[in-house]
Short mmCIF file of C-alpha atoms in Angstrom, two decimals:
data_model
loop_
_atom_site.label_atom_id
_atom_site.label_comp_id
_atom_site.label_asym_id
_atom_site.label_seq_id
_atom_site.Cartn_x
_atom_site.Cartn_y
_atom_site.Cartn_z
CA MET A 1 -27.07 90.66 -143.74
CA ASN A 2 -26.89 94.18 -142.20
CA LYS A 3 -29.98 93.55 -139.85
CA LYS A 4 -28.42 89.99 -138.75
CA ILE A 5 -25.26 92.03 -137.83
CA ILE A 6 -26.89 94.39 -135.48
CA LYS A 7 -29.09 92.01 -133.96
CA LEU A 8 -26.23 89.76 -133.00
CA ALA A 9 -24.52 93.29 -132.03
CA ALA A 10 -27.15 94.28 -130.02
CA PHE A 11 -27.07 90.49 -128.26
CA LEU A 12 -23.71 90.41 -127.44
CA LEU A 13 -24.25 94.22 -125.92
CA LEU A 14 -26.82 93.01 -123.98
CA VAL A 15 -24.65 90.06 -122.70
CA HIS A 16 -21.85 91.99 -121.92
CA SER A 17 -23.66 94.85 -119.75
CA PHE A 18 -24.05 91.55 -117.70
CA ILE A 19 -20.94 89.98 -117.20
CA PHE A 20 -18.14 91.61 -118.35
CA PRO A 21 -18.04 95.23 -115.91
CA GLU A 22 -17.00 92.72 -112.93
CA ALA A 23 -13.89 91.50 -115.15
CA ALA A 24 -13.10 94.83 -116.40
CA HIS A 25 -12.62 96.18 -113.26
CA ALA A 26 -8.68 96.59 -112.61
CA VAL A 27 -7.24 96.24 -108.88
CA ILE A 28 -4.99 98.90 -107.51
CA PRO A 29 -3.09 99.03 -104.59
CA PRO A 30 -4.03 99.48 -102.20
CA ASP A 31 -6.55 96.83 -103.56
CA PHE A 32 -9.27 99.32 -104.95
CA ILE A 33 -11.90 98.51 -107.26
CA PHE A 34 -13.78 101.54 -108.03
CA ASN A 35 -17.37 101.67 -109.82
CA ILE A 36 -16.89 101.90 -112.96
CA GLY A 37 -19.05 99.39 -114.21
CA THR A 38 -21.60 101.20 -116.06
CA GLN A 39 -19.48 103.72 -117.53
CA ILE A 40 -17.76 100.88 -119.07
CA VAL A 41 -20.92 99.30 -120.45
CA GLN A 42 -21.77 102.89 -122.09
CA PHE A 43 -17.73 102.58 -123.80
CA PHE A 44 -18.43 99.29 -124.91
CA SER A 45 -21.85 100.04 -126.39
CA ILE A 46 -20.81 103.26 -128.19
CA ILE A 47 -17.48 101.06 -129.62
CA ALA A 48 -19.95 98.16 -130.76
CA ILE A 49 -22.05 100.66 -132.04
CA PHE A 50 -19.38 102.38 -134.29
CA ALA A 51 -17.82 99.56 -135.06
CA THR A 52 -20.70 97.60 -136.40
CA ALA A 53 -21.83 101.06 -138.37
CA ILE A 54 -18.30 101.14 -139.95
CA LEU A 55 -18.10 97.15 -140.85
CA GLY A 56 -22.00 97.14 -141.87
CA THR A 57 -21.41 99.71 -144.64
CA PHE A 58 -18.26 98.24 -145.98
CA PHE A 59 -20.16 94.59 -146.16
CA GLN A 60 -23.48 96.63 -147.93
CA PHE A 61 -20.63 98.46 -150.17
CA PHE A 62 -18.71 95.10 -150.93
CA LYS A 63 -21.91 93.21 -151.63
CA THR A 64 -23.59 95.93 -153.81
CA ARG A 65 -20.56 96.16 -155.72
CA TYR A 66 -19.27 92.78 -155.93
CA TYR A 67 -23.08 91.42 -155.89
CA ALA A 68 -21.53 87.56 -156.18
CA ILE A 69 -19.26 87.18 -152.94
CA LYS A 70 -17.83 83.95 -152.39
CA HIS A 71 -17.98 82.55 -148.37
CA LYS A 72 -20.89 84.94 -147.56
CA LYS A 73 -20.91 83.31 -144.18
CA THR A 74 -17.50 83.56 -143.34
CA VAL A 75 -17.23 86.89 -144.27
CA LEU A 76 -20.14 87.59 -142.02
CA SER A 77 -18.68 85.89 -139.46
CA LEU A 78 -15.35 87.70 -139.68
CA THR A 79 -17.39 90.91 -139.12
CA ILE A 80 -19.11 90.01 -135.96
CA LEU A 81 -15.88 88.73 -134.25
CA THR A 82 -13.83 91.83 -135.55
CA ILE A 83 -16.91 93.73 -133.78
CA ILE A 84 -16.46 91.58 -130.99
CA VAL A 85 -12.70 91.87 -130.62
CA VAL A 86 -12.66 95.59 -131.40
CA SER A 87 -15.30 96.37 -128.53
CA LEU A 88 -13.63 94.13 -126.02
CA VAL A 89 -10.39 95.20 -126.62
CA SER A 90 -11.13 98.79 -126.17
CA SER A 91 -13.37 98.48 -123.45
CA TYR A 92 -10.56 96.61 -121.94
CA PHE A 93 -7.67 99.67 -122.17
CA TYR A 94 -10.46 101.95 -121.18
CA ALA A 95 -11.04 100.38 -118.07
CA THR A 96 -7.59 99.86 -117.22
CA TYR A 97 -7.00 103.82 -117.98
CA LYS A 98 -10.05 104.56 -116.01
CA GLN A 99 -9.14 102.80 -113.02
CA ASN A 100 -5.88 104.56 -113.09
CA ALA A 101 -7.76 107.78 -113.58
CA GLU A 102 -10.11 107.41 -110.80
CA TYR A 103 -7.26 106.13 -108.59
CA GLN A 104 -4.77 109.13 -109.47
CA LYS A 105 -7.75 111.14 -108.86
CA TRP A 106 -8.58 109.68 -105.32
CA LEU A 107 -5.13 109.90 -104.51
CA GLU A 108 -4.84 113.71 -105.03
CA GLU A 109 -7.62 114.22 -103.27
CA SER A 110 -6.54 112.40 -100.22
CA GLN A 111 -3.19 114.07 -100.27
CA ARG A 112 -4.39 117.48 -100.20
CA TYR A 113 -7.20 116.33 -97.58
CA THR A 114 -4.16 114.92 -95.60
CA SER A 115 -2.01 118.30 -95.97
CA ASN A 116 -4.99 120.82 -95.07
CA GLN A 117 -6.11 119.44 -91.99
CA ASN A 118 -4.66 118.31 -88.53
CA ILE A 119 -1.27 120.71 -89.03
CA ASN A 120 -2.34 123.18 -86.22
CA LEU A 121 -3.62 120.43 -84.07
CA ASP A 122 -1.85 119.28 -81.05
CA SER A 123 -2.60 115.73 -80.94
CA ASN A 124 -0.90 114.69 -77.87
CA ASN A 125 -0.76 117.87 -76.03
CA ASP A 126 2.93 118.30 -75.60
CA GLY A 127 3.53 121.39 -76.50
CA LEU A 128 4.21 121.01 -80.02
CA THR A 129 1.69 121.16 -83.36
CA ASN A 130 1.26 118.03 -85.65
CA LEU A 131 2.92 120.76 -88.32
CA GLU A 132 6.05 121.02 -86.24
CA GLU A 133 6.27 117.31 -85.04
CA THR A 134 6.03 116.71 -88.72
CA LYS A 135 9.14 118.93 -89.58
CA LEU A 136 11.29 117.65 -86.34
CA VAL A 137 10.48 114.06 -87.44
CA THR A 138 8.51 113.49 -84.34
CA ASP A 139 5.43 111.37 -83.72
CA PRO A 140 2.15 113.13 -83.25
CA ASN A 141 0.70 110.61 -81.47
CA ASN A 142 3.46 109.94 -78.54
CA ARG A 143 4.28 112.73 -76.78
CA ASP A 144 7.65 111.37 -75.90
CA THR A 145 9.03 110.30 -79.38
CA ASP A 146 12.70 109.35 -77.71
CA SER A 147 11.20 107.59 -74.69
CA ASP A 148 13.74 109.83 -72.41
CA GLY A 149 11.28 110.93 -69.92
CA TYR A 150 10.67 114.58 -71.50
CA SER A 151 7.93 115.81 -73.45
CA ASP A 152 8.46 116.84 -76.83
CA GLY A 153 7.75 119.95 -76.49
CA GLU A 154 9.88 120.19 -73.07
CA GLU A 155 12.70 119.18 -75.04
CA VAL A 156 12.15 121.68 -78.01
CA LYS A 157 11.41 124.82 -75.06
CA ASN A 158 14.60 124.06 -73.48
CA GLY A 159 16.57 123.45 -76.24
CA TYR A 160 17.28 119.80 -76.69
CA ASN A 161 16.55 117.38 -79.69
CA PRO A 162 12.96 115.52 -79.22
CA ASN A 163 14.72 112.61 -81.11
CA GLY A 164 17.74 112.00 -78.83
CA PRO A 165 20.54 113.82 -76.81
CA LYS A 166 21.56 116.51 -79.04
CA ASN A 167 21.04 120.53 -79.54
CA LEU A 168 18.64 122.18 -81.58
CA GLU A 169 19.98 125.66 -82.52
CA GLU A 170 18.64 127.30 -85.49
CA GLY A 171 16.46 124.67 -86.46
CA VAL A 172 19.76 122.23 -87.01
CA VAL A 173 20.58 119.12 -85.03
CA ASN A 174 23.67 119.49 -83.48
CA GLU A 175 25.56 117.89 -80.83
CA ASP A 176 25.43 119.10 -77.56
CA LYS A 177 28.66 120.67 -75.89
CA ASN A 178 27.65 119.75 -72.29
CA ASP A 179 24.28 118.66 -71.84
CA GLN A 180 24.00 119.58 -68.64
CA LEU A 181 20.44 119.23 -67.53
CA ASN A 182 19.72 121.45 -63.79
CA ILE A 183 17.62 119.42 -61.52
CA GLY A 184 15.42 122.43 -60.52
CA SER A 185 14.01 122.64 -64.24
CA GLU A 186 10.95 121.03 -65.95
CA ASN A 187 13.60 118.66 -67.79
CA ASN A 188 14.43 117.01 -65.11
CA LYS A 189 11.01 115.75 -63.56
CA ASN A 190 12.42 112.25 -63.33
CA ILE A 191 15.57 112.56 -61.75
CA ASP A 192 14.72 112.61 -57.94
CA THR A 193 16.44 113.98 -55.11
CA SER A 194 14.20 112.81 -52.45
CA ALA A 195 14.40 111.23 -49.75
CA GLU A 196 12.47 108.12 -50.76
CA LYS A 197 14.02 104.99 -52.28
CA PHE A 198 11.09 104.25 -54.11
CA ILE A 199 8.93 106.22 -56.62
CA SER A 200 6.47 105.44 -59.25
CA ASN A 201 5.42 107.94 -62.22
CA VAL A 202 3.07 105.90 -63.43
CA ASN A 203 -0.56 104.83 -62.82
CA LEU A 204 -0.82 101.17 -61.71
CA THR A 205 -4.32 99.77 -62.94
CA ASP A 206 -4.29 96.15 -63.15
CA SER A 207 -2.21 93.25 -61.46
CA SER A 208 0.71 92.69 -63.36
CA GLU A 209 1.52 96.61 -63.13
CA ARG A 210 1.01 96.26 -59.58
CA PHE A 211 3.23 93.08 -60.01
CA ILE A 212 6.47 94.96 -61.75
CA SER A 213 6.32 98.00 -58.91
CA LYS A 214 6.02 95.87 -55.60
CA TYR A 215 9.12 93.85 -57.48
CA TYR A 216 11.22 96.84 -58.13
CA GLY A 217 10.03 98.24 -54.66
CA ASN A 218 11.64 95.47 -53.04
CA ILE A 219 14.75 96.25 -54.50
CA ALA A 220 14.11 100.14 -54.01
CA ASN A 221 13.81 99.32 -50.19
CA GLY A 222 16.59 96.35 -49.45
CA ASN A 223 13.63 93.64 -49.48
CA LEU A 224 15.92 91.59 -51.67
CA GLU A 225 14.94 88.12 -50.56
CA GLN A 226 11.31 89.52 -51.37
CA ALA A 227 12.41 90.62 -54.63
CA TYR A 228 14.20 87.56 -55.66
CA GLU A 229 11.26 84.76 -54.50
CA MET A 230 9.46 87.74 -57.83
CA SER A 231 12.57 86.99 -59.69
CA LYS A 232 13.27 84.54 -62.79
CA LYS A 233 16.24 82.80 -60.29
CA THR A 234 18.23 82.53 -63.09
CA VAL A 235 21.33 83.29 -60.61
CA GLY A 236 21.81 82.13 -56.92
CA PHE A 237 20.37 84.64 -54.73
CA GLU A 238 24.10 86.06 -53.66
CA THR A 239 24.83 87.01 -56.90
CA PHE A 240 21.29 89.22 -56.96
CA LYS A 241 21.88 90.56 -53.87
CA GLY A 242 25.05 91.89 -55.55
CA TRP A 243 23.35 93.61 -58.28
CA TYR A 244 21.77 95.94 -55.87
CA LEU A 245 23.58 96.15 -53.11
CA LYS A 246 24.37 99.90 -53.80
CA THR A 247 21.11 100.63 -54.73
CA SER A 248 20.05 103.86 -53.18
CA LYS A 249 16.70 104.84 -54.75
CA ILE A 250 14.78 103.81 -58.10
CA THR A 251 12.38 105.40 -59.65
CA LEU A 252 9.49 103.65 -62.19
CA ASP A 253 9.08 106.33 -64.83
CA LYS A 254 7.24 104.55 -67.61
CA LEU A 255 5.08 101.28 -67.84
CA VAL A 256 3.17 100.25 -71.10
CA ARG A 257 1.49 96.82 -71.32
CA ILE A 258 1.86 95.37 -74.59
CA ASP A 259 0.71 92.08 -74.29
CA GLU A 260 -0.96 89.80 -71.27
CA LYS A 261 2.74 89.02 -70.16
CA LYS A 262 4.90 91.47 -71.59
CA SER A 263 5.69 95.13 -70.40
CA SER A 264 7.92 97.47 -71.68
CA ILE A 265 9.05 99.45 -68.40
CA GLU A 266 11.63 102.86 -68.24
CA LEU A 267 12.91 103.08 -65.07
CA THR A 268 16.16 105.10 -62.92
CA LEU A 269 18.57 103.30 -61.10
CA TYR A 270 20.59 105.16 -58.60
CA GLU A 271 23.83 104.54 -56.66
CA ASP A 272 26.59 106.54 -55.00
CA GLY A 273 25.70 109.56 -56.93
CA THR A 274 25.52 108.29 -60.22
CA PHE A 275 22.01 107.46 -62.00
CA THR A 276 21.71 105.14 -64.75
CA ARG A 277 18.02 104.48 -66.99
CA TYR A 278 16.98 102.17 -68.47
CA GLY A 279 14.74 100.03 -70.83
CA VAL A 280 13.60 97.04 -69.83
CA LEU A 281 11.06 94.21 -71.71
CA MET A 282 9.50 92.05 -68.77
CA THR A 283 7.63 88.92 -69.36
CA LEU A 284 5.44 87.64 -66.23
CA THR A 285 4.46 84.15 -65.60
CA LEU A 286 0.84 83.86 -64.90
CA GLN A 287 -1.39 81.54 -62.68
CA GLY A 288 -4.74 82.29 -64.54
CA GLU A 289 -4.61 86.03 -64.99
CA THR A 290 -2.40 86.61 -61.94
CA PRO A 291 1.68 87.00 -61.85
CA VAL A 292 3.38 84.83 -60.10
CA ARG A 293 7.48 85.82 -61.09
CA VAL A 294 9.37 87.74 -63.64
CA GLU A 295 10.18 84.46 -66.52
CA LYS A 296 12.34 86.92 -68.88
CA SER A 297 14.01 90.39 -68.47
CA GLU A 298 15.77 92.33 -71.34
CA VAL A 299 17.15 95.44 -70.66
CA LYS A 300 19.05 98.13 -72.49
CA ILE A 301 20.76 101.53 -71.09
CA LEU A 302 18.99 104.46 -71.99
CA THR A 303 20.88 106.92 -70.20
CA GLN A 304 23.87 107.55 -67.68
CA GLY A 305 25.28 109.97 -65.64
CA LEU A 306 26.12 111.77 -62.33
CA ILE A 307 24.60 113.55 -60.24
CA ASP A 308 26.35 116.77 -58.13
CA ASN A 309 24.71 118.58 -55.76
CA GLN A 310 21.72 120.09 -57.63
CA ASN A 311 23.34 119.17 -61.30
CA ILE A 312 23.18 116.22 -63.58
CA SER A 313 25.82 115.49 -66.35
CA ILE A 314 25.47 112.94 -68.77
CA ASP A 315 27.96 110.55 -69.13
CA LYS A 316 28.52 109.83 -73.32
CA SER A 317 31.51 107.73 -72.88
CA LYS A 318 29.61 105.06 -71.19
CA THR A 319 26.28 105.35 -73.56
CA ALA A 320 28.77 105.28 -76.00
CA GLN A 321 30.30 102.20 -75.17
CA GLU A 322 27.06 100.29 -74.85
CA TYR A 323 26.29 101.44 -78.68
CA ASP A 324 29.04 101.43 -80.28
CA PHE A 325 27.72 98.76 -83.22
CA PHE A 326 25.45 102.00 -83.87
CA ALA A 327 27.80 104.40 -84.25
CA LYS A 328 30.09 102.95 -86.20
CA ASN A 329 26.65 102.50 -88.45
CA GLU A 330 24.18 105.04 -88.01
CA ASN A 331 25.13 106.87 -91.27
CA SER A 332 24.38 103.24 -93.22
CA ASN A 333 22.11 103.16 -96.20
CA ILE A 334 18.25 102.81 -94.28
CA LEU A 335 17.08 100.94 -97.85
CA VAL A 336 18.42 97.66 -98.51
CA THR A 337 17.64 96.88 -102.22
CA ASN A 338 16.44 93.47 -102.93
CA GLN A 339 20.22 92.40 -104.72
CA ASP A 340 21.64 93.21 -101.54
CA PHE A 341 19.50 91.64 -99.21
CA LYS A 342 19.79 88.08 -101.48
CA ARG A 343 23.26 87.87 -101.23
CA ILE A 344 23.25 88.69 -97.17
CA THR A 345 20.45 86.11 -96.80
CA ASP A 346 22.36 83.99 -98.90
CA SER A 347 25.24 84.32 -96.98
CA GLN A 348 26.47 82.00 -94.22
CA GLN A 349 26.32 84.69 -91.94
CA SER A 350 24.41 84.76 -88.73
CA ASP A 351 25.13 88.14 -87.73
CA TYR A 352 21.53 90.00 -88.70
CA ILE A 353 18.06 89.55 -87.89
CA VAL A 354 15.28 90.06 -90.35
CA LEU A 355 12.12 91.92 -88.95
CA ASP A 356 8.73 91.21 -90.10
CA ALA A 357 6.43 94.02 -89.14
CA ARG A 358 3.07 93.61 -90.32
CA GLU A 359 -0.13 92.76 -88.86
CA ASP A 360 -0.54 89.30 -87.25
CA ILE A 361 -2.66 88.20 -89.89
CA GLU A 362 -0.19 89.44 -93.03
CA TYR A 363 2.20 87.35 -91.41
CA GLU A 364 -0.13 84.62 -91.19
CA ASN A 365 -0.27 84.74 -94.64
CA GLY A 366 2.93 84.60 -95.58
CA TYR A 367 6.42 85.20 -94.23
CA PHE A 368 10.24 85.07 -95.19
CA PRO A 369 11.83 82.32 -93.61
CA GLY A 370 13.65 82.25 -90.62
CA SER A 371 12.27 85.95 -89.77
CA ILE A 372 10.86 87.08 -86.35
CA HIS A 373 7.64 88.83 -86.44
CA ILE A 374 6.88 92.01 -84.03
CA ARG A 375 3.91 94.15 -84.80
CA PHE A 376 5.12 97.78 -85.39
CA ALA A 377 2.59 99.06 -82.43
CA ASP A 378 4.35 96.39 -80.36
CA LEU A 379 8.09 97.67 -81.15
CA LYS A 380 6.84 101.17 -80.36
CA ALA A 381 4.82 100.33 -77.19
CA GLY A 382 8.54 98.43 -76.19
CA ARG A 383 9.19 95.52 -77.69
CA TRP A 384 11.95 96.94 -79.64
CA ILE A 385 14.02 96.33 -76.78
CA GLU A 386 13.97 92.50 -77.88
CA LEU A 387 16.26 93.27 -80.93
CA PRO A 388 19.88 93.39 -80.62
CA LYS A 389 22.09 96.25 -80.43
CA GLU A 390 25.21 94.37 -82.08
CA LYS A 391 23.46 93.55 -85.12
CA PRO A 392 21.64 94.74 -88.14
CA VAL A 393 17.82 94.67 -88.72
CA TYR A 394 16.64 94.18 -91.92
CA VAL A 395 12.48 95.41 -91.69
CA ILE A 396 10.12 93.68 -94.12
CA CYS A 397 6.46 95.06 -94.64
CA TRP A 398 4.38 94.83 -97.31
CA SER A 399 5.17 97.73 -99.47
CA GLY A 400 8.29 99.21 -98.18
CA ILE A 401 6.23 102.20 -96.69
CA ARG A 402 5.70 101.12 -93.37
CA GLY A 403 9.25 99.62 -93.02
CA LYS A 404 10.72 102.81 -93.78
CA GLU A 405 8.71 104.35 -90.84
CA VAL A 406 9.97 100.94 -88.61
CA ALA A 407 13.48 102.07 -89.69
CA GLU A 408 13.76 105.51 -88.92
CA PHE A 409 11.77 104.37 -85.37
CA LEU A 410 14.23 101.60 -85.03
CA ARG A 411 17.18 104.22 -85.81
CA THR A 412 16.35 106.65 -83.00
CA LYS A 413 16.62 103.81 -80.13
CA LYS A 414 20.20 103.24 -81.63
CA ILE A 415 19.39 99.76 -83.22
CA VAL A 416 20.90 99.62 -86.67
CA SER A 417 17.86 99.20 -89.16
CA SER A 418 17.35 99.37 -92.69
CA TYR A 419 14.07 98.40 -94.94
CA LEU A 420 13.98 96.14 -97.78
CA GLU A 421 12.87 98.44 -101.00
CA ASN A 422 9.30 97.74 -102.16
CA GLY A 423 8.62 95.54 -98.96
CA ALA A 424 7.59 91.72 -99.01
CA ASN A 425 5.56 92.36 -102.55
CA GLY A 426 8.79 93.54 -104.20
CA TRP A 427 10.90 90.44 -102.71
CA VAL A 428 8.41 87.98 -104.34
CA GLU A 429 7.94 89.31 -107.69
CA PHE A 430 12.26 90.10 -107.63
CA GLY A 431 12.22 85.98 -107.01
CA GLY A 432 13.33 86.07 -103.64
CA LYS A 433 12.53 83.08 -101.51
CA TRP A 434 9.19 83.09 -99.14
CA ILE A 435 6.50 81.08 -97.28
CA GLY A 436 3.25 80.74 -98.41
CA GLU A 437 1.41 83.59 -99.69
CA ILE A 438 2.18 87.38 -100.12
CA LYS A 439 -0.92 88.96 -101.95
CA PHE A 440 -3.82 89.45 -99.82
CA GLY A 441 -6.11 89.38 -102.79
CA GLU A 442 -5.27 85.56 -103.38
CA LYS A 443 -6.31 84.64 -100.12
CA TYR A 444 -9.24 86.84 -99.76
CA THR A 445 -10.61 86.76 -103.42
CA ASP A 446 -14.66 88.29 -102.66
CA PRO A 447 -15.35 90.73 -104.21
CA LYS A 448 -16.03 92.83 -100.99
CA TYR A 449 -12.15 92.75 -99.90
CA GLN A 450 -12.02 95.43 -103.11
CA ILE A 451 -15.27 97.05 -102.83
CA VAL A 452 -15.16 100.59 -102.51
CA PHE A 453 -18.10 102.65 -101.23
CA SER A 454 -19.38 105.90 -103.19
CA THR A 455 -20.14 108.78 -100.32
CA ASP A 456 -24.14 108.27 -101.38
CA ASP A 457 -23.78 104.35 -100.86
CA VAL A 458 -22.14 105.05 -97.23
CA LYS A 459 -24.78 107.33 -96.16
CA GLN A 460 -27.77 104.53 -97.38
CA LYS A 461 -26.09 101.71 -95.49
CA VAL A 462 -25.85 104.28 -91.92
CA THR A 463 -29.46 104.49 -92.42
CA GLU A 464 -30.17 100.89 -92.54
CA GLY A 465 -27.41 100.89 -89.14
CA VAL A 466 -24.28 99.73 -91.08
CA ILE A 467 -21.43 100.92 -88.43
CA LEU A 468 -18.69 102.64 -89.84
CA VAL A 469 -15.10 101.81 -88.58
CA ASP A 470 -12.53 104.87 -88.46
CA THR A 471 -9.09 102.86 -89.30
CA ARG A 472 -7.10 106.13 -89.85
CA GLU A 473 -4.54 107.16 -87.01
CA PRO A 474 -6.02 108.36 -83.86
CA TYR A 475 -4.90 112.01 -84.30
CA LYS A 476 -7.10 112.28 -87.50
CA TYR A 477 -9.95 110.83 -85.93
CA ILE A 478 -9.78 113.23 -83.02
CA GLN A 479 -9.56 116.15 -85.19
CA SER A 480 -12.54 115.27 -87.37
CA HIS A 481 -14.38 111.93 -88.18
CA ILE A 482 -17.67 110.86 -89.47
CA ALA A 483 -20.32 111.35 -86.69
CA GLY A 484 -21.33 107.49 -85.18
CA SER A 485 -17.77 106.44 -86.52
CA VAL A 486 -15.68 104.04 -83.71
CA ASN A 487 -11.80 104.16 -84.67
CA ILE A 488 -9.93 100.64 -84.65
CA PRO A 489 -6.12 101.83 -86.22
CA ILE A 490 -4.58 98.28 -85.33
CA MET A 491 -1.54 100.06 -86.93
CA TYR A 492 -1.43 101.90 -84.07
CA THR A 493 -2.97 99.86 -81.47
CA PRO A 494 -0.80 97.05 -79.15
CA THR A 495 -1.44 94.20 -78.64
CA ILE A 496 -2.88 94.47 -75.29
CA ASN A 497 -5.43 97.00 -76.39
CA LEU A 498 -6.81 94.90 -79.42
CA GLU A 499 -9.46 92.89 -78.29
CA LYS A 500 -10.45 95.87 -76.36
CA THR A 501 -10.49 98.47 -79.04
CA PHE A 502 -12.68 95.84 -81.67
CA ASN A 503 -14.89 95.21 -79.03
CA GLN A 504 -16.41 98.87 -79.92
CA VAL A 505 -18.24 96.80 -82.55
CA PRO A 506 -21.21 95.34 -81.15
CA ALA A 507 -21.00 91.60 -81.84
CA ASN A 508 -22.83 90.60 -85.55
CA SER A 509 -22.64 93.93 -86.75
CA LYS A 510 -22.69 95.24 -90.44
CA VAL A 511 -19.41 97.37 -91.10
CA ILE A 512 -17.58 99.34 -93.74
CA THR A 513 -13.86 100.58 -92.89
CA VAL A 514 -12.96 104.35 -93.43
CA CYS A 515 -9.63 104.87 -94.72
CA ASP A 516 -8.00 108.00 -96.60
CA GLY A 517 -4.81 106.76 -97.56
CA TYR A 518 -2.58 104.62 -99.19
CA VAL A 519 -1.39 102.80 -95.85
CA ASN A 520 -4.66 103.02 -93.69
CA CYS A 521 -6.88 102.05 -96.42
CA PHE A 522 -4.65 98.49 -96.77
CA ASP A 523 -5.30 98.54 -92.59
CA ALA A 524 -8.87 99.14 -93.89
CA LYS A 525 -8.97 95.69 -95.66
CA ILE A 526 -7.18 93.90 -92.88
CA THR A 527 -9.07 95.63 -89.98
CA GLY A 528 -12.61 94.35 -92.07
CA VAL A 529 -10.98 91.03 -92.08
CA GLU A 530 -10.41 91.11 -88.29
CA LEU A 531 -13.77 91.97 -87.73
CA GLU A 532 -15.26 89.20 -90.00
CA ARG A 533 -13.01 86.99 -87.78
CA ARG A 534 -14.79 88.45 -84.58
CA GLY A 535 -18.02 87.28 -85.91
CA ASN A 536 -19.19 90.66 -87.79
CA GLN A 537 -19.94 91.20 -91.42
CA PHE A 538 -17.54 93.06 -93.72
CA LEU A 539 -19.18 94.77 -96.58
CA GLY A 540 -16.33 97.15 -97.88
CA ARG A 541 -14.41 100.10 -97.62
CA TYR A 542 -15.05 103.79 -97.89
CA ASN A 543 -11.81 105.84 -99.11
CA LYS A 544 -13.46 109.38 -99.26
CA PRO A 545 -14.43 110.91 -95.89
CA TRP A 546 -14.08 114.14 -96.60
CA GLU A 547 -16.85 114.03 -98.94
CA TYR A 548 -19.38 112.72 -96.04
CA GLU A 549 -20.11 116.02 -94.62
CA LYS A 550 -20.62 117.89 -98.04
#
C-alpha cells in the first residue's frame, strides 16, 4: 500500500508543478505577481513527501499491528486525500506569505532607492533642491508652484512663501505684514511699467497661442471691435467695450495648452494705477485646426493691488472677498470618510462637486454617478480654474494617495477640497454607489497585466529589441534611467502632449514599463494598456530599476 501512496503522491506532485503555481500567485497592490512558482512547487514537494512519509508510516504501523484492517481502500483513500489537502493548504498559505514578503521587501528597497536619489537635484532649475522642495511642500517639477509669476527659488530667496502670499521666517510660514514688492527687484519681473500697451512673456508656438495673444493684444491696444469679433459675443459690443475702456496695459504672463481647444492663461490687466492678475481657462472654437473665436472663458482673480511710483502693494481685502468661502473653510479636514461622503451624497444638497482626478482609462472603467472628470495633469496645467471657489470639492482617485495630492494642490489655489479615504476602491468595498467597474484587474485579466519581470529577464528582453518605457516622474528620469528607455509619465503629462509623448515608442513595438514606487507602478500598468491601444504589445512591468546597472 505504501508504494501506491508514494506513486500517487508523485503523480499529484507532477500535475501540481504544471497547474498550481499560476493559481498560487497572490495579487498585491499595485497588482504585482512575483515569480515564486518554482518556490511554491519546491515547498509543495517537501510538504507532500513529508506528509506521505508520516502517513505512510502510520498506515504501515496499523497494517502490521492490526493486520485485519477493515475498509482498507477507504483508509487508503483518506490517507491520500489528507496528503493532498495538507500539501495544498500549506502551499496556499506559503504562497500568500511569500508574496507579501516579496512585496514588503520590494517596498522597502523602493523607499530606500527613492530617498537616496534626487535629494540634491534641482529638477526644475528654480534654485531649490528636490529635498528643499519636499520640506517646503512645493512641486519639484514646477518652477512656480503657486503660479504667481515668481519661481519658488526667487520667492524663498526674497522671504516669500512659494505656496502663497505669506512670508517665510525661520522655516515657519507667517502672515506677511505689508506684502510690499519693489518693482526694481527680480521678484517683480511680471509687473511692467513701460509704455508698451501689450507685452507677451510667453513663447507663441502654434496658431491657438498666437490667436490668444492677438486677442489680448487687440484689447490692450484699444482695437476693441477686432477683439469683439474674436470673442464669444455673449454680450453686446457696448457692454464688451465697457469692460476694457479703462484698460491701459495687459501683460500675458503664462500660457499652457491643455488640449486641442483649452488653454490655461495667466495675465495682468492694468488700469488707473491698479493691477489685477487673472487666471483664465479659455476654450476656442476651431475650424479644422484653426481657431476662429473664443468659445468660453472661465476667470478667477489671483491677485489685486496698487501701483504707486516704484512700489506695488497687494490689496488683500479684494482678494479676500473673492475667496471668502475658502477663508472660512481652509481649516476643514482634508480627508472625508466614507460615512461622511455617503451622508453628503445621499442628501438633497447640490452645493458640492465630486471630482474624479484619475486617468481617462480608469474613468472609462467606472465612476461615481454625477462626478466630473479632470485628469490631475490637466488640473495642474490650468483646468483647476473650472472648479467653483464657493463650493467644496471632494476628490476621488483609486486608493486615496493621488486624491490627497490633488486636494493639497487645489487648496493652494484657494479651492476648498478634500479627498475620499481609501479612494474609489475603498468606497466600493464600503458599499457606496458606483457605475461600472472599479478594480482594473477585473477588466484586464491577462497575466501580463500582473507580471513583474526580473532584472535578468529584462536585460534579455532588451537584447531582443523590447523597448523600456519609464513611467516614473520626469525629475527621476532626468537624474537616472536605463539607457535607451523613454519617459512616458502620463500622470504628469497634460492631454495636449499625450500623443506626442506616446509617439516616442515606434509603432508595433514590444514594451515593458519601468517603475519604482506604489503609484507609478500602478501608472505603469495603465501606460501598458494605453500603449496596447496604440498598436503596441505590452509584455509586463519591471519594478527594480536600481538593480539594472549592478
